[in-house]
Amino acid sequence: SRIGCLLACGILAVACKDVNFSNEDSFGLRLVTIQITPEEYGLLAGQLLSKRPAQAEIRVAGEFKVQCSASYAGRSSLDSYRKSYDLNFCDKTYSKRSSYRLSAQAIDKTMIRSLIGYELFKFMGLETPAAEPAAAYINRKYQGLYLFMETVKKEFFKAHKLNVDEIYKARYANAGFRLEFSSKIPEAFSYEGKGEDRFTFIEAIYKALWLEPRDDLFAKTLESFMDVDGFLSYMAVAVYINHWDGFDNNYFLAYHED
């Protein structure tokens, strides 16, 4: 068995001796590189939980370069060896986007679960972020296979030709619409929009859900301001793919006049 082990190790060494992961090879994928000074990298790593943005040079596909910032992304995945990053392009855009997520897909060894899930959501008629495999480098060192993903914000809906005024992001596993969550709305959702009374529509959902005793009136009230079919389509796919992180966390509700 020792001889077999030595032979296996020897073959592996011969097979891999010419592989260099520091030359920023795209391997036929989208190439995303981050250049960051040791000082900024230290601040980034030292303030992990606060996700402090660090100044960085970001390049995408070798054709787009910008001096802006990168920050750690996610919450539970912050403990993973490979981190995810939010890339911000300041006043520039790449494919009409000012930010992207470079996702390590920490809990998915196959790296295809999100891609399959997005295809299913798209098949059900939902607005779905674009995502593709990418080769990622930091300071010319290969970080591995990542997903290069659109972030959901106003420019995302504009590109999808939807005039959206209010966007709510479910977060911290407090956005499941159970009765006990009704007092935690500011904790359960982050908000992007221009309204002063920012949680009006979320509160309306809770009121219809828990204060209307008649089922027929509840359904009529809810359908007057919410795309019920879209919501049920999202939930159906989430159940089908066992999307455990998407029932009370990490989904978006967007309000528009139509």
GROMACS .gro file of C-alpha atoms in nm:
model
  258
    1SER     CA    1   0.000   0.000   0.000
    2ARG     CA    2   0.293   0.235   0.066
    3ILE     CA    3   0.430   0.170  -0.284
    4GLY     CA    4   0.083   0.232  -0.431
    5CYS     CA    5   0.058   0.556  -0.236
    6LEU     CA    6   0.401   0.668  -0.358
    7LEU     CA    7   0.314   0.583  -0.718
    8ALA     CA    8  -0.016   0.772  -0.692
    9CYS     CA    9   0.158   1.075  -0.542
   10GLY     CA   10   0.427   1.057  -0.810
   11ILE     CA   11   0.172   1.051  -1.091
   12LEU     CA   12  -0.012   1.344  -0.934
   13ALA     CA   13   0.311   1.542  -0.908
   14VAL     CA   14   0.395   1.481  -1.277
   15ALA     CA   15   0.042   1.564  -1.388
   16CYS     CA   16   0.029   1.894  -1.197
   17LYS     CA   17   0.387   2.019  -1.211
   18ASP     CA   18   0.322   2.252  -1.507
   19VAL     CA   19  -0.005   2.396  -1.372
   20ASN     CA   20   0.040   2.757  -1.260
   21PHE     CA   21  -0.251   2.927  -1.086
   22SER     CA   22  -0.085   3.271  -1.073
   23ASN     CA   23  -0.102   3.369  -1.440
   24GLU     CA   24  -0.465   3.487  -1.437
   25ASP     CA   25  -0.582   3.226  -1.683
   26SER     CA   26  -0.957   3.251  -1.741
   27PHE     CA   27  -0.991   2.877  -1.820
   28GLY     CA   28  -1.253   2.984  -2.076
   29LEU     CA   29  -1.469   3.153  -1.811
   30ARG     CA   30  -1.541   3.512  -1.714
   31LEU     CA   31  -1.218   3.646  -1.563
   32VAL     CA   32  -1.258   3.864  -1.251
   33THR     CA   33  -0.951   4.001  -1.075
   34ILE     CA   34  -0.907   4.215  -0.765
   35GLN     CA   35  -0.590   4.407  -0.683
   36ILE     CA   36  -0.571   4.533  -0.326
   37THR     CA   37  -0.286   4.675  -0.120
   38PRO     CA   38  -0.165   4.485   0.189
   39GLU     CA   39  -0.290   4.769   0.409
   40GLU     CA   40  -0.641   4.761   0.263
   41TYR     CA   41  -0.644   4.382   0.265
   42GLY     CA   42  -0.557   4.386   0.633
   43LEU     CA   43  -0.842   4.628   0.709
   44LEU     CA   44  -1.080   4.413   0.506
   45ALA     CA   45  -0.989   4.095   0.696
   46GLY     CA   46  -0.971   4.271   1.034
   47GLN     CA   47  -1.328   4.404   1.009
   48LEU     CA   48  -1.492   4.089   0.880
   49LEU     CA   49  -1.834   4.122   1.043
   50SER     CA   50  -1.879   4.490   0.959
   51LYS     CA   51  -1.801   4.416   0.592
   52ARG     CA   52  -1.598   4.733   0.562
   53PRO     CA   53  -1.537   4.816   0.192
   54ALA     CA   54  -1.172   4.818   0.091
   55GLN     CA   55  -1.026   5.024  -0.191
   56ALA     CA   56  -0.943   4.796  -0.481
   57GLU     CA   57  -0.878   4.780  -0.852
   58ILE     CA   58  -1.130   4.551  -1.016
   59ARG     CA   59  -1.101   4.405  -1.365
   60VAL     CA   60  -1.365   4.204  -1.549
   61ALA     CA   61  -1.298   4.004  -1.866
   62GLY     CA   62  -0.974   4.193  -1.920
   63GLU     CA   63  -1.163   4.480  -2.084
   64PHE     CA   64  -1.316   4.663  -1.790
   65LYS     CA   65  -1.104   4.818  -1.515
   66VAL     CA   66  -1.214   5.042  -1.233
   67GLN     CA   67  -1.071   5.182  -0.911
   68CYS     CA   68  -1.340   5.143  -0.650
   69SER     CA   69  -1.409   4.898  -0.366
   70ALA     CA   70  -1.470   4.538  -0.265
   71SER     CA   71  -1.627   4.409   0.055
   72TYR     CA   72  -1.711   4.073   0.207
   73ALA     CA   73  -2.062   3.950   0.132
   74GLY     CA   74  -2.303   3.711   0.297
   75ARG     CA   75  -2.358   3.633   0.662
   76SER     CA   76  -2.334   3.265   0.754
   77SER     CA   77  -2.070   3.217   0.482
   78LEU     CA   78  -1.832   3.464   0.649
   79ASP     CA   79  -1.690   3.171   0.847
   80SER     CA   80  -1.603   2.981   0.530
   81TYR     CA   81  -1.246   2.960   0.404
   82ARG     CA   82  -1.343   3.105   0.067
   83LYS     CA   83  -1.528   3.432   0.108
   84SER     CA   84  -1.783   3.597  -0.120
   85TYR     CA   85  -1.736   3.959  -0.229
   86ASP     CA   86  -1.952   4.252  -0.330
   87LEU     CA   87  -1.781   4.448  -0.608
   88ASN     CA   88  -1.869   4.816  -0.645
   89PHE     CA   89  -1.775   5.018  -0.952
   90CYS     CA   90  -1.849   5.369  -0.816
   91ASP     CA   91  -1.952   5.594  -1.104
   92LYS     CA   92  -1.879   5.339  -1.378
   93THR     CA   93  -2.087   5.049  -1.503
   94TYR     CA   94  -2.019   4.708  -1.652
   95SER     CA   95  -2.307   4.582  -1.869
   96LYS     CA   96  -2.512   4.868  -1.722
   97ARG     CA   97  -2.450   4.752  -1.365
   98SER     CA   98  -2.262   4.943  -1.096
   99SER     CA   99  -2.217   4.640  -0.871
  100TYR     CA  100  -2.186   4.261  -0.887
  101ARG     CA  101  -2.161   3.975  -0.640
  102LEU     CA  102  -1.862   3.739  -0.665
  103SER     CA  103  -2.010   3.439  -0.488
  104ALA     CA  104  -1.803   3.149  -0.353
  105GLN     CA  105  -2.111   2.925  -0.315
  106ALA     CA  106  -1.964   2.801   0.012
  107ILE     CA  107  -2.221   2.529   0.086
  108ASP     CA  108  -2.250   2.395  -0.269
  109LYS     CA  109  -1.959   2.174  -0.374
  110THR     CA  110  -2.108   2.128  -0.722
  111MET     CA  111  -2.123   2.504  -0.796
  112ILE     CA  112  -2.436   2.449  -1.006
  113ARG     CA  113  -2.718   2.458  -0.749
  114SER     CA  114  -2.776   2.834  -0.788
  115LEU     CA  115  -2.754   2.814  -1.168
  116ILE     CA  116  -3.019   2.540  -1.178
  117GLY     CA  117  -3.234   2.728  -0.927
  118TYR     CA  118  -3.219   3.051  -1.127
  119GLU     CA  119  -3.319   2.866  -1.444
  120LEU     CA  120  -3.622   2.722  -1.264
  121PHE     CA  121  -3.723   3.063  -1.125
  122LYS     CA  122  -3.687   3.211  -1.475
  123PHE     CA  123  -3.897   2.926  -1.620
  124MET     CA  124  -4.174   3.022  -1.374
  125GLY     CA  125  -4.170   3.380  -1.504
  126LEU     CA  126  -3.984   3.548  -1.216
  127GLU     CA  127  -3.732   3.829  -1.258
  128THR     CA  128  -3.401   3.649  -1.208
  129PRO     CA  129  -3.042   3.778  -1.173
  130ALA     CA  130  -2.793   3.676  -1.439
  131ALA     CA  131  -2.521   3.445  -1.306
  132GLU     CA  132  -2.228   3.272  -1.470
  133PRO     CA  133  -1.916   3.081  -1.364
  134ALA     CA  134  -1.602   3.294  -1.328
  135ALA     CA  135  -1.233   3.245  -1.256
  136ALA     CA  136  -1.140   3.473  -0.967
  137TYR     CA  137  -0.801   3.613  -0.865
  138ILE     CA  138  -0.690   3.837  -0.580
  139ASN     CA  139  -0.347   3.998  -0.618
  140ARG     CA  140  -0.272   3.759  -0.906
  141LYS     CA  141  -0.341   3.451  -0.693
  142TYR     CA  142  -0.608   3.211  -0.811
  143GLN     CA  143  -0.906   3.193  -0.572
  144GLY     CA  144  -1.099   2.923  -0.755
  145LEU     CA  145  -1.431   2.892  -0.933
  146TYR     CA  146  -1.688   3.157  -0.838
  147LEU     CA  147  -2.025   3.275  -0.964
  148PHE     CA  148  -2.034   3.626  -1.110
  149MET     CA  149  -2.386   3.746  -1.030
  150GLU     CA  150  -2.607   4.051  -1.075
  151THR     CA  151  -2.710   4.224  -0.755
  152VAL     CA  152  -3.075   4.317  -0.709
  153LYS     CA  153  -3.125   4.692  -0.685
  154LYS     CA  154  -3.307   4.962  -0.880
  155GLU     CA  155  -3.082   4.934  -1.185
  156PHE     CA  156  -3.162   4.561  -1.202
  157PHE     CA  157  -3.535   4.632  -1.237
  158LYS     CA  158  -3.469   4.918  -1.480
  159ALA     CA  159  -3.279   4.677  -1.706
  160HIS     CA  160  -3.578   4.440  -1.683
  161LYS     CA  161  -3.804   4.730  -1.787
  162LEU     CA  162  -3.986   4.745  -1.456
  163ASN     CA  163  -4.047   5.084  -1.298
  164VAL     CA  164  -3.985   5.004  -0.932
  165ASP     CA  165  -4.015   5.258  -0.651
  166GLU     CA  166  -3.969   5.047  -0.340
  167ILE     CA  167  -3.744   4.744  -0.284
  168TYR     CA  168  -3.741   4.530   0.029
  169LYS     CA  169  -3.477   4.267   0.098
  170ALA     CA  170  -3.567   3.995   0.345
  171ARG     CA  171  -3.284   3.938   0.590
  172TYR     CA  172  -3.174   3.785   0.918
  173ALA     CA  173  -3.436   3.504   0.906
  174ASN     CA  174  -3.702   3.740   1.044
  175ALA     CA  175  -3.907   3.780   0.725
  176GLY     CA  176  -4.132   3.476   0.728
  177PHE     CA  177  -4.461   3.664   0.791
  178ARG     CA  178  -4.533   3.475   1.110
  179LEU     CA  179  -4.729   3.676   1.363
  180GLU     CA  180  -4.437   3.714   1.603
  181PHE     CA  181  -4.233   3.880   1.327
  182SER     CA  182  -4.481   4.168   1.290
  183SER     CA  183  -4.298   4.366   1.558
  184LYS     CA  184  -3.960   4.309   1.390
  185ILE     CA  185  -4.025   4.454   1.044
  186PRO     CA  186  -3.728   4.698   1.048
  187GLU     CA  187  -3.506   4.407   1.151
  188ALA     CA  188  -3.656   4.169   0.897
  189PHE     CA  189  -3.626   4.388   0.586
  190SER     CA  190  -3.379   4.637   0.450
  191TYR     CA  191  -3.522   4.910   0.229
  192GLU     CA  192  -3.424   5.093  -0.087
  193GLY     CA  193  -3.657   5.368  -0.208
  194LYS     CA  194  -3.765   5.724  -0.156
  195GLY     CA  195  -4.061   5.681   0.077
  196GLU     CA  196  -4.049   5.832   0.424
  197ASP     CA  197  -4.290   5.572   0.564
  198ARG     CA  198  -4.073   5.296   0.427
  199PHE     CA  199  -4.254   4.981   0.547
  200THR     CA  200  -4.610   5.072   0.443
  201PHE     CA  201  -4.657   4.780   0.204
  202ILE     CA  202  -4.498   4.521   0.432
  203GLU     CA  203  -4.726   4.632   0.715
  204ALA     CA  204  -5.025   4.601   0.480
  205ILE     CA  205  -4.937   4.237   0.414
  206TYR     CA  206  -4.918   4.163   0.788
  207LYS     CA  207  -5.251   4.337   0.852
  208ALA     CA  208  -5.426   4.144   0.575
  209LEU     CA  209  -5.272   3.819   0.691
  210TRP     CA  210  -5.344   3.842   1.062
  211LEU     CA  211  -5.626   4.096   1.114
  212GLU     CA  212  -5.873   4.002   0.840
  213PRO     CA  213  -6.092   3.714   0.970
  214ARG     CA  214  -6.271   3.641   0.640
  215ASP     CA  215  -6.076   3.436   0.385
  216ASP     CA  216  -6.249   3.590   0.084
  217LEU     CA  217  -6.174   3.945   0.197
  218PHE     CA  218  -5.818   3.847   0.286
  219ALA     CA  219  -5.760   3.711  -0.067
  220LYS     CA  220  -5.921   4.015  -0.230
  221THR     CA  221  -5.720   4.259  -0.019
  222LEU     CA  222  -5.391   4.082  -0.080
  223GLU     CA  223  -5.447   4.055  -0.456
  224SER     CA  224  -5.517   4.428  -0.474
  225PHE     CA  225  -5.151   4.514  -0.406
  226MET     CA  226  -4.949   4.192  -0.436
  227ASP     CA  227  -4.862   3.959  -0.724
  228VAL     CA  228  -4.990   3.646  -0.552
  229ASP     CA  229  -4.914   3.417  -0.849
  230GLY     CA  230  -4.555   3.542  -0.857
  231PHE     CA  231  -4.514   3.487  -0.484
  232LEU     CA  232  -4.659   3.133  -0.503
  233SER     CA  233  -4.435   3.055  -0.802
  234TYR     CA  234  -4.132   3.163  -0.600
  235MET     CA  235  -4.239   2.950  -0.303
  236ALA     CA  236  -4.312   2.647  -0.523
  237VAL     CA  237  -3.962   2.652  -0.674
  238ALA     CA  238  -3.804   2.719  -0.334
  239VAL     CA  239  -3.977   2.412  -0.189
  240TYR     CA  240  -3.893   2.200  -0.493
  241ILE     CA  241  -3.518   2.274  -0.475
  242ASN     CA  242  -3.510   2.278  -0.093
  243HIS     CA  243  -3.399   2.642  -0.091
  244TRP     CA  244  -3.379   2.654   0.288
  245ASP     CA  245  -3.232   3.006   0.294
  246GLY     CA  246  -3.512   3.163   0.092
  247PHE     CA  247  -3.827   3.133   0.303
  248ASP     CA  248  -3.761   3.402   0.561
  249ASN     CA  249  -3.430   3.541   0.432
  250ASN     CA  250  -3.259   3.648   0.109
  251TYR     CA  251  -3.558   3.719  -0.112
  252PHE     CA  252  -3.681   4.050  -0.254
  253LEU     CA  253  -4.018   4.221  -0.271
  254ALA     CA  254  -4.043   4.514  -0.513
  255TYR     CA  255  -4.334   4.756  -0.547
  256HIS     CA  256  -4.426   4.935  -0.868
  257GLU     CA  257  -4.734   5.133  -0.973
  258ASP     CA  258  -4.859   4.873  -1.224
   0.00000   0.00000   0.00000
